[in-house]
Structure formats: C-alpha cells, structure tokens
Amino acid sequence: MKNQHTIPITIAGEILDSPLIIAGPCSAESEEQVMTCARELTKSGKVKVYRAGIWKPRTRPGSYEGIGNEGLKWLKQVKQETGLKTATEVATEKHVYEALKYGVDVMWIGARTTGNPFSMHEISEALKGVDVTVLIKNPVNPDVELWYGAYERIHKAGIQHIGLIHRGFTSYEKLRYKNQPLWQLSIEMKRRLPHLPMICDPSHIAGTREYLGEIAQKALDLDYNGLMIEVHPTPDSALSDAKQQITPAQLDQLLSNLIYRNPDSTDVNFMHVLEELRAKVDGFDDSLIELLGQRMAISQEIGKYKKKNNITILQQNRWEEILTLAEQKASKFGLSKEFIDIVFNAIHIESINKQNAIMNNPS
Ligand code: PEP
Ligand code: MN
C-alpha cells in the first residue's frame, strides 16, 4: 500500500510534498498586514501556501466580518511578489467566483459550511469545470458522514485536487483546547479516503497559541500530510482569533522544534521486532473477542432467566457495582477511568440489546 506520508498535493499545477505548510493570518486586515506577513513567511522557505480569510464566518454579529473583495487584490499581490500559492475560505457561490477572478489557488471550505448541505451544493455547482485545489475542513459537529458528504459533493463537481483539514469539533464542556480534536474521526476519514492528504489546523483546535506545538506534533505522529497555522505580524492586535495566532518567526521556531518521524522502516531488525509485538497484539485482540462472545452468551442466559421470572433487564445497582469493580481493577493495570467507562458502557449496551431481543422474542 502506498504510504500516506508520501501523498502529494497538487496546487496550481505544482506537486507539493508532505508535510505541506500553509500559513497566514486568520483574516486579511490591511494591505500592509497581508504583505508584511507574506514577506516574513517566505524567509524560512518552509511555507508554500499563504492563507488569509477574506469573508469571515463569525459566531456573533459585530465581530470582524472580513475585508471582502478588496483583500483579494492583496492576495494576488502576494502571489506575484513572493511566489507563494494563495488560499482563502469560500462559503457561497459568489465567494467562489470572486476568488477565481483573483487567481486564488486553494479554496477551503470552512467548518460551518461543511456541515450545511445547501451551501455545499451551491459551492459544488459553482466549482463545476474549475481547476482549483479544494480543502474541506471537518464540520463543527462530530459527524463523519457530513464531512464525507461534503467531499462527495466536491468530488462529483469534478474537482481533481481535494484535501481534508482537521480543525477539531465544538464541545459544550470547557476542555484543554477550544475544539476537541477527536482524532479518531479524522483517522476514520483517512481510512475511507486514503488517497487524500489530511492537513491539521492546530490553530483552530487549540484556540490559544501555547498548545500549537503539541497538536502539530501529534498530527505529524499520526502521519498527517500538512499543517495549516494562523500567523500574524502582530498577533495580539489581530482583528480575529488573536489568542491563537503567532508571528512568522514563532512559526519558524515551532516548525524547527517538530520531530519528523518516518512513517515506515525498511530496517529488517526493526520490522522483525515490530512484527513480533504486533503478533502479540493480534493474539490479545482474538482473546478479547472470544471473551466478549462468551460474556454475551451468559448475558443472554441471564436475559432468559429474567424473562421467565418477569424481572426488568436493568438493575441499576448491579450496573453501578460492575462499573465500580471494573474501574478499581483497571487502575491497578494503569488503565484510565475514562477508557474503562467507554469500554464497559459499550459492553453494557450490547448486553442490554441482547437481553432486549430475548424479552421481545415471542417464543
Ligand atoms: C479560519 O480558518 O479562519 C476559520 C474560520 O476556520 P474554521 O472554519 O475552522 O472555524
Ligand atoms: Mn481563524
């Protein structure tokens, strides 16, 4: 199988290798801000694509809603002067037409748009027959089908060069990051679309600049194909997302601090040891499935017994007892409470479903 690490992305006819670095301000604010930022970003040679939001989807009205069409002229100037490819967010057909007029190379679909099939339909129609690179951010809600559906619409429009951007998911709870990464969702998208590059947007996951490095490292360790990071010449005075932006020099430092690991190895000894360890894991996984099967068979027996004696499926005390015992035991093996709760809840639901089927079976 082709390794994901080598998935290149074509932008404006040029094939760019992983990891692709996209950087630039959250929003284009002024000609000076856009140009200064772009000039500084070219110094390291690491950044290949310059991002800037022209139309900004804001949660509350009255926040900075973007400079609009005027900013597209600055992006064109960036391309002419620095040679960087340009990228902006499109949310309507009008945005697509305007961005095309100014030769924007990459259009990204924002998280609020991906989750809206009407908008996705409208954008896809506008993109028919257009040769541009489209990157699709995950929707704000943790729904892989919506993300996949957005991909299908862009693909059906005939777009050849498509990538995905993982920017995290909204959470009601206040957690470490502004948006929960839920890495397993992007891993599922990678599984479904292994030929597409997956780019991480640490800025919108983190919400504050202190976490950018750890998120970027995690993405590289998961074999992502690129990073999109918000950069501003004077981050604290940015008109949007000020807390999460860093200076071009800080970006350079961040990228230098990252560890770029190999996705695979041809070293025979390494492969030998890895295969032995993987065989052990496969053995344990087999045993886990066998044990789960045996456990469910007993649950079914209990279900029959409860039915015969006209007893409800759920006895709350018993369930709490199972969970407490499991958590206590798990901690001795260094397993977290969160992990064991997820596993045991899943087992419990399957067990209830099995007993439910027995209860509702007329025989
Ligand atoms: C952005 O990239 O500036 C942006 C608005 O992102 P998202 O759609 O991920 O919120
Ligand atoms: Mn932003």
Short mmCIF file of C-alpha atoms and ligand atoms in Angstrom, two decimals:
data_model
loop_
_atom_site.label_atom_id
_atom_site.label_comp_id
_atom_site.label_asym_id
_atom_site.label_seq_id
_atom_site.Cartn_x
_atom_site.Cartn_y
_atom_site.Cartn_z
CA MET A 1 0.00 0.00 0.00
CA LYS A 2 1.18 3.46 -0.81
CA ASN A 3 2.19 5.22 2.35
CA GLN A 4 0.12 8.23 3.32
CA HIS A 5 3.29 10.08 4.19
CA THR A 6 4.04 10.39 0.51
CA ILE A 7 0.63 11.72 -0.54
CA PRO A 8 1.46 14.79 -2.58
CA ILE A 9 -0.97 17.59 -3.21
CA THR A 10 -1.22 19.44 -6.49
CA ILE A 11 -1.68 23.19 -6.26
CA ALA A 12 -1.75 25.39 -9.35
CA GLY A 13 -0.11 22.62 -11.38
CA GLU A 14 2.74 22.13 -8.92
CA ILE A 15 3.06 18.88 -6.98
CA LEU A 16 3.87 19.68 -3.37
CA ASP A 17 5.23 17.10 -0.95
CA SER A 18 4.28 16.30 2.63
CA PRO A 19 4.25 17.90 5.06
CA LEU A 20 2.67 20.86 3.30
CA ILE A 21 2.83 24.02 5.39
CA ILE A 22 0.03 26.54 4.94
CA ALA A 23 0.29 29.73 6.99
CA GLY A 24 -1.01 33.26 7.11
CA PRO A 25 -3.39 35.42 9.08
CA CYS A 26 -6.81 34.36 10.23
CA SER A 27 -8.14 37.41 8.36
CA ALA A 28 -6.75 39.76 5.75
CA GLU A 29 -6.97 43.11 7.52
CA SER A 30 -4.94 45.64 5.53
CA GLU A 31 -2.58 45.64 2.57
CA GLU A 32 0.34 46.25 4.88
CA GLN A 33 -0.56 43.43 7.26
CA VAL A 34 -1.06 40.97 4.40
CA MET A 35 2.15 41.90 2.59
CA THR A 36 4.37 42.12 5.69
CA CYS A 37 3.18 38.75 6.88
CA ALA A 38 3.76 37.16 3.46
CA ARG A 39 7.27 38.64 3.11
CA GLU A 40 8.27 37.40 6.55
CA LEU A 41 6.86 33.96 5.85
CA THR A 42 8.97 33.50 2.75
CA LYS A 43 12.21 33.86 4.76
CA SER A 44 12.33 30.29 6.06
CA GLY A 45 11.28 28.71 2.76
CA LYS A 46 9.13 26.25 4.72
CA VAL A 47 5.75 27.80 3.91
CA LYS A 48 4.36 27.01 0.48
CA VAL A 49 0.80 28.33 0.71
CA TYR A 50 -0.38 31.66 2.11
CA ARG A 51 -3.79 31.63 3.79
CA ALA A 52 -5.97 34.63 4.65
CA GLY A 53 -9.68 34.81 5.39
CA ILE A 54 -11.44 37.37 3.19
CA TRP A 55 -15.02 36.66 4.33
CA LYS A 56 -15.16 35.65 7.99
CA PRO A 57 -17.91 33.47 9.45
CA ARG A 58 -18.29 34.90 12.97
CA THR A 59 -20.32 33.41 15.77
CA ARG A 60 -21.73 36.78 16.84
CA PRO A 61 -22.61 39.76 14.62
CA GLY A 62 -20.46 42.79 15.11
CA SER A 63 -17.19 40.85 15.23
CA TYR A 64 -14.79 41.49 12.35
CA GLU A 65 -16.53 40.02 9.29
CA GLY A 66 -13.66 40.27 6.85
CA ILE A 67 -12.33 42.86 4.42
CA GLY A 68 -14.21 41.40 1.42
CA ASN A 69 -13.19 41.66 -2.25
CA GLU A 70 -10.52 44.28 -1.66
CA GLY A 71 -8.41 41.71 0.18
CA LEU A 72 -8.34 39.51 -2.92
CA LYS A 73 -6.17 42.12 -4.64
CA TRP A 74 -3.64 41.80 -1.81
CA LEU A 75 -3.61 38.01 -2.17
CA LYS A 76 -2.90 38.42 -5.86
CA GLN A 77 -0.07 40.75 -4.99
CA VAL A 78 1.31 38.19 -2.52
CA LYS A 79 1.40 35.61 -5.28
CA GLN A 80 3.09 37.95 -7.74
CA GLU A 81 5.65 39.27 -5.30
CA THR A 82 6.54 36.20 -3.23
CA GLY A 83 5.55 33.24 -5.41
CA LEU A 84 3.55 31.76 -2.53
CA LYS A 85 0.36 29.98 -3.53
CA THR A 86 -2.75 31.62 -2.10
CA ALA A 87 -5.69 30.20 -0.17
CA THR A 88 -8.95 31.54 1.19
CA GLU A 89 -12.24 30.31 2.60
CA VAL A 90 -15.31 30.19 0.37
CA ALA A 91 -18.82 29.81 1.73
CA THR A 92 -21.06 30.89 -1.16
CA GLU A 93 -21.02 30.71 -4.97
CA LYS A 94 -20.24 34.44 -5.04
CA HIS A 95 -17.08 33.79 -2.99
CA VAL A 96 -16.03 31.11 -5.48
CA TYR A 97 -16.47 33.44 -8.47
CA GLU A 98 -14.64 36.31 -6.77
CA ALA A 99 -11.75 34.08 -5.63
CA LEU A 100 -11.41 32.71 -9.16
CA LYS A 101 -11.26 36.21 -10.62
CA TYR A 102 -8.21 36.93 -8.46
CA GLY A 103 -6.48 33.62 -9.19
CA VAL A 104 -6.74 32.14 -5.69
CA ASP A 105 -5.06 28.70 -5.88
CA VAL A 106 -6.69 26.94 -2.95
CA MET A 107 -10.23 27.35 -1.71
CA TRP A 108 -11.04 25.89 1.65
CA ILE A 109 -14.50 25.06 2.92
CA GLY A 110 -14.94 26.32 6.49
CA ALA A 111 -16.21 24.15 9.31
CA ARG A 112 -19.60 25.87 9.46
CA THR A 113 -20.10 25.39 5.73
CA THR A 114 -19.09 21.71 5.54
CA GLY A 115 -21.99 20.89 7.86
CA ASN A 116 -24.54 22.63 5.62
CA PRO A 117 -25.60 20.52 2.61
CA PHE A 118 -27.36 23.50 0.95
CA SER A 119 -24.13 25.52 0.99
CA MET A 120 -22.09 22.53 -0.12
CA HIS A 121 -24.45 22.00 -3.06
CA GLU A 122 -24.22 25.67 -4.04
CA ILE A 123 -20.41 25.74 -3.83
CA SER A 124 -20.07 22.46 -5.74
CA GLU A 125 -22.24 23.83 -8.56
CA ALA A 126 -20.04 26.94 -8.74
CA LEU A 127 -16.91 24.77 -8.86
CA LYS A 128 -18.01 22.64 -11.81
CA GLY A 129 -15.37 22.65 -14.52
CA VAL A 130 -12.95 24.69 -12.40
CA ASP A 131 -9.31 23.66 -11.95
CA VAL A 132 -8.55 24.64 -8.37
CA THR A 133 -7.45 22.81 -5.21
CA VAL A 134 -10.19 22.44 -2.61
CA LEU A 135 -9.55 21.65 1.05
CA ILE A 136 -12.52 20.59 3.14
CA LYS A 137 -12.49 21.31 6.87
CA ASN A 138 -14.33 18.99 9.20
CA PRO A 139 -17.80 20.18 10.24
CA VAL A 140 -18.10 21.74 13.71
CA ASN A 141 -20.18 18.81 14.92
CA PRO A 142 -18.51 15.40 15.21
CA ASP A 143 -20.23 13.85 12.20
CA VAL A 144 -18.05 11.90 9.77
CA GLU A 145 -20.96 11.46 7.35
CA LEU A 146 -21.33 15.23 6.89
CA TRP A 147 -17.60 15.57 6.27
CA TYR A 148 -17.70 12.68 3.82
CA GLY A 149 -20.85 14.06 2.15
CA ALA A 150 -19.10 17.40 1.60
CA TYR A 151 -16.19 15.52 -0.02
CA GLU A 152 -18.62 13.61 -2.27
CA ARG A 153 -20.24 16.84 -3.46
CA ILE A 154 -16.88 18.45 -4.33
CA HIS A 155 -15.68 15.23 -5.97
CA LYS A 156 -18.86 14.99 -8.07
CA ALA A 157 -18.29 18.57 -9.23
CA GLY A 158 -15.19 17.19 -10.98
CA ILE A 159 -12.56 18.73 -8.71
CA GLN A 160 -9.34 16.72 -9.13
CA HIS A 161 -7.27 18.01 -6.24
CA ILE A 162 -9.04 17.64 -2.92
CA GLY A 163 -7.66 17.55 0.61
CA LEU A 164 -9.09 17.44 4.11
CA ILE A 165 -8.43 19.76 7.04
CA HIS A 166 -8.91 18.60 10.62
CA ARG A 167 -9.74 21.62 12.83
CA GLY A 168 -11.46 19.92 15.76
CA PHE A 169 -15.06 19.78 16.94
CA THR A 170 -17.18 22.03 19.12
CA SER A 171 -17.67 20.83 22.67
CA TYR A 172 -20.16 22.03 25.24
CA GLU A 173 -17.69 21.38 28.04
CA LYS A 174 -14.66 23.62 28.58
CA LEU A 175 -11.72 21.37 27.81
CA ARG A 176 -7.97 21.90 27.33
CA TYR A 177 -8.44 23.04 23.73
CA LYS A 178 -11.10 25.32 22.23
CA ASN A 179 -12.17 22.50 19.92
CA GLN A 180 -11.92 18.81 20.77
CA PRO A 181 -9.58 17.07 18.35
CA LEU A 182 -11.41 13.70 18.36
CA TRP A 183 -8.51 12.28 16.36
CA GLN A 184 -10.43 9.04 15.75
CA LEU A 185 -12.80 10.90 13.40
CA SER A 186 -10.04 12.14 11.13
CA ILE A 187 -8.45 8.69 11.27
CA GLU A 188 -11.78 7.29 10.05
CA MET A 189 -11.77 9.81 7.17
CA LYS A 190 -8.19 8.78 6.35
CA ARG A 191 -9.35 5.16 6.32
CA ARG A 192 -12.22 5.95 3.94
CA LEU A 193 -10.21 8.26 1.69
CA PRO A 194 -6.60 7.02 1.97
CA HIS A 195 -5.57 8.82 -1.23
CA LEU A 196 -6.49 12.29 0.12
CA PRO A 197 -4.00 14.45 2.01
CA MET A 198 -5.03 15.17 5.60
CA ILE A 199 -3.92 18.53 6.95
CA CYS A 200 -4.13 19.54 10.61
CA ASP A 201 -5.18 23.03 11.68
CA PRO A 202 -3.69 23.29 15.18
CA SER A 203 -4.74 26.97 15.45
CA HIS A 204 -8.47 26.28 15.46
CA ILE A 205 -8.12 23.15 17.60
CA ALA A 206 -6.02 24.95 20.22
CA GLY A 207 -7.73 28.33 20.42
CA THR A 208 -4.62 29.61 22.23
CA ARG A 209 -1.06 29.70 20.95
CA GLU A 210 0.55 27.74 23.79
CA TYR A 211 -0.89 24.42 22.55
CA LEU A 212 0.01 24.74 18.86
CA GLY A 213 3.26 22.79 19.11
CA GLU A 214 1.87 19.75 20.90
CA ILE A 215 -1.07 19.49 18.48
CA ALA A 216 1.16 19.87 15.42
CA GLN A 217 3.48 17.15 16.76
CA LYS A 218 0.57 14.81 17.38
CA ALA A 219 -0.65 15.37 13.81
CA LEU A 220 2.79 14.52 12.39
CA ASP A 221 2.94 11.44 14.61
CA LEU A 222 -0.39 10.38 13.09
CA ASP A 223 1.20 10.72 9.65
CA TYR A 224 -0.75 13.81 8.57
CA ASN A 225 0.30 15.39 5.30
CA GLY A 226 0.44 19.01 6.35
CA LEU A 227 -0.29 21.81 8.79
CA MET A 228 -2.33 25.00 8.46
CA ILE A 229 -1.28 27.53 11.08
CA GLU A 230 -2.51 31.09 11.64
CA VAL A 231 0.26 33.67 11.61
CA HIS A 232 0.06 37.44 12.05
CA PRO A 233 2.83 40.10 12.15
CA THR A 234 1.37 41.42 15.45
CA PRO A 235 -0.84 38.62 16.76
CA ASP A 236 -2.17 40.42 19.84
CA SER A 237 -3.70 43.14 17.72
CA ALA A 238 -5.32 40.74 15.22
CA LEU A 239 -8.96 41.51 14.43
CA SER A 240 -9.97 37.84 14.71
CA ASP A 241 -8.57 34.83 16.58
CA ALA A 242 -5.88 36.97 18.25
CA LYS A 243 -5.12 34.47 21.03
CA GLN A 244 -4.22 31.63 18.71
CA GLN A 245 -2.03 33.48 16.19
CA ILE A 246 1.77 33.59 16.29
CA THR A 247 4.40 35.65 14.47
CA PRO A 248 6.17 34.30 11.38
CA ALA A 249 9.37 33.96 13.48
CA GLN A 250 7.49 31.93 16.09
CA LEU A 251 6.12 29.71 13.34
CA ASP A 252 9.64 29.09 12.08
CA GLN A 253 10.69 28.09 15.60
CA LEU A 254 7.64 25.87 16.04
CA LEU A 255 8.35 24.05 12.77
CA SER A 256 12.03 23.60 13.72
CA ASN A 257 11.06 22.07 17.06
CA LEU A 258 8.85 19.42 15.49
CA ILE A 259 10.13 15.88 15.17
CA TYR A 260 9.55 14.48 11.71
CA ARG A 261 9.37 10.69 12.05
CA ASN A 262 9.49 8.07 9.34
CA PRO A 263 6.16 6.50 8.52
CA ASP A 264 7.79 3.14 7.98
CA SER A 265 11.13 1.43 8.00
CA THR A 266 12.99 -0.90 5.72
CA ASP A 267 15.33 -1.89 8.56
CA VAL A 268 14.98 -5.67 8.82
CA ASN A 269 15.64 -5.81 12.57
CA PHE A 270 13.14 -3.09 13.33
CA MET A 271 10.50 -4.82 11.21
CA HIS A 272 11.21 -8.16 12.87
CA VAL A 273 10.70 -6.84 16.40
CA LEU A 274 7.62 -4.86 15.33
CA GLU A 275 6.08 -7.94 13.72
CA GLU A 276 6.62 -9.98 16.88
CA LEU A 277 4.96 -7.33 19.01
CA ARG A 278 2.09 -6.98 16.52
CA ALA A 279 1.54 -10.75 16.59
CA LYS A 280 1.14 -10.48 20.38
CA VAL A 281 -1.38 -7.66 19.97
CA ASP A 282 -3.35 -9.72 17.41
CA GLY A 283 -3.37 -12.64 19.87
CA PHE A 284 -4.78 -10.46 22.65
CA ASP A 285 -7.38 -8.98 20.29
CA ASP A 286 -8.52 -12.51 19.36
CA SER A 287 -8.83 -13.43 23.03
CA LEU A 288 -10.75 -10.21 23.75
CA ILE A 289 -13.31 -11.02 21.05
CA GLU A 290 -13.66 -14.62 22.24
CA LEU A 291 -14.13 -13.45 25.82
CA LEU A 292 -16.69 -10.84 24.77
CA GLY A 293 -18.60 -13.54 22.88
CA GLN A 294 -18.58 -15.79 25.94
CA ARG A 295 -19.64 -12.92 28.18
CA MET A 296 -22.57 -12.04 25.90
CA ALA A 297 -23.69 -15.68 25.86
CA ILE A 298 -24.02 -15.52 29.66
CA SER A 299 -25.87 -12.18 29.39
CA GLN A 300 -28.33 -13.92 27.09
CA GLU A 301 -28.78 -16.74 29.58
CA ILE A 302 -29.47 -14.15 32.30
CA GLY A 303 -31.95 -12.48 29.92
CA LYS A 304 -33.89 -15.74 29.52
CA TYR A 305 -33.89 -16.24 33.26
CA LYS A 306 -35.14 -12.69 33.91
CA LYS A 307 -37.88 -13.16 31.31
CA LYS A 308 -39.05 -16.38 32.93
CA ASN A 309 -39.24 -14.64 36.29
CA ASN A 310 -40.72 -11.40 34.86
CA ILE A 311 -37.80 -9.21 36.01
CA THR A 312 -36.63 -5.99 34.27
CA ILE A 313 -33.45 -6.04 32.17
CA LEU A 314 -31.77 -3.24 34.08
CA GLN A 315 -30.95 -3.34 37.77
CA GLN A 316 -29.24 -0.01 38.34
CA ASN A 317 -27.36 -1.19 41.47
CA ARG A 318 -25.87 -4.14 39.68
CA TRP A 319 -24.65 -1.95 36.80
CA GLU A 320 -23.03 0.51 39.20
CA GLU A 321 -21.36 -2.39 41.01
CA ILE A 322 -19.95 -3.75 37.72
CA LEU A 323 -18.59 -0.32 36.77
CA THR A 324 -17.02 0.38 40.16
CA LEU A 325 -15.34 -3.01 40.24
CA ALA A 326 -14.04 -2.54 36.70
CA GLU A 327 -12.66 0.93 37.45
CA GLN A 328 -10.88 -0.32 40.58
CA LYS A 329 -9.35 -3.25 38.81
CA ALA A 330 -8.40 -1.20 35.74
CA SER A 331 -6.48 1.35 37.78
CA LYS A 332 -4.18 -1.45 39.00
CA PHE A 333 -3.23 -2.05 35.36
CA GLY A 334 -2.65 1.63 34.63
CA LEU A 335 -5.88 1.97 32.60
CA SER A 336 -7.72 5.28 32.90
CA LYS A 337 -11.24 5.58 34.30
CA GLU A 338 -12.37 7.32 31.07
CA PHE A 339 -11.16 4.43 28.96
CA ILE A 340 -12.72 1.72 31.10
CA ASP A 341 -16.02 3.65 31.27
CA ILE A 342 -16.20 3.78 27.46
CA VAL A 343 -15.39 0.07 27.11
CA PHE A 344 -17.82 -1.04 29.80
CA ASN A 345 -20.60 1.23 28.60
CA ALA A 346 -20.26 -0.33 25.15
CA ILE A 347 -20.34 -3.83 26.65
CA HIS A 348 -23.34 -2.91 28.77
CA ILE A 349 -25.31 -1.53 25.80
CA GLU A 350 -24.60 -4.69 23.77
CA SER A 351 -25.68 -6.80 26.72
CA ILE A 352 -28.94 -4.82 27.14
CA ASN A 353 -29.64 -5.12 23.41
CA LYS A 354 -29.15 -8.89 23.58
CA GLN A 355 -31.45 -9.22 26.61
CA ASN A 356 -33.97 -6.89 24.97
CA ALA A 357 -34.10 -9.15 21.91
CA ILE A 358 -34.83 -12.10 24.18
CA MET A 359 -37.56 -10.25 26.12
CA ASN A 360 -39.30 -9.23 22.88
CA ASN A 361 -38.99 -12.60 21.23
CA PRO A 362 -42.48 -14.20 21.45
CA SER A 363 -41.10 -17.78 21.76
C1 PEP B 1 -10.39 30.01 9.63
O1 PEP B 1 -9.67 29.16 9.09
O2 PEP B 1 -10.04 31.15 9.90
C2 PEP B 1 -11.74 29.57 10.05
C3 PEP B 1 -12.76 30.41 10.17
O3 PEP B 1 -11.77 28.29 10.34
P1 PEP B 1 -12.93 27.27 10.79
O4 PEP B 1 -13.87 27.16 9.63
O5 PEP B 1 -12.15 26.03 11.03
O6 PEP B 1 -13.57 27.81 12.04
MN MN B 2 -9.27 31.88 12.36
#
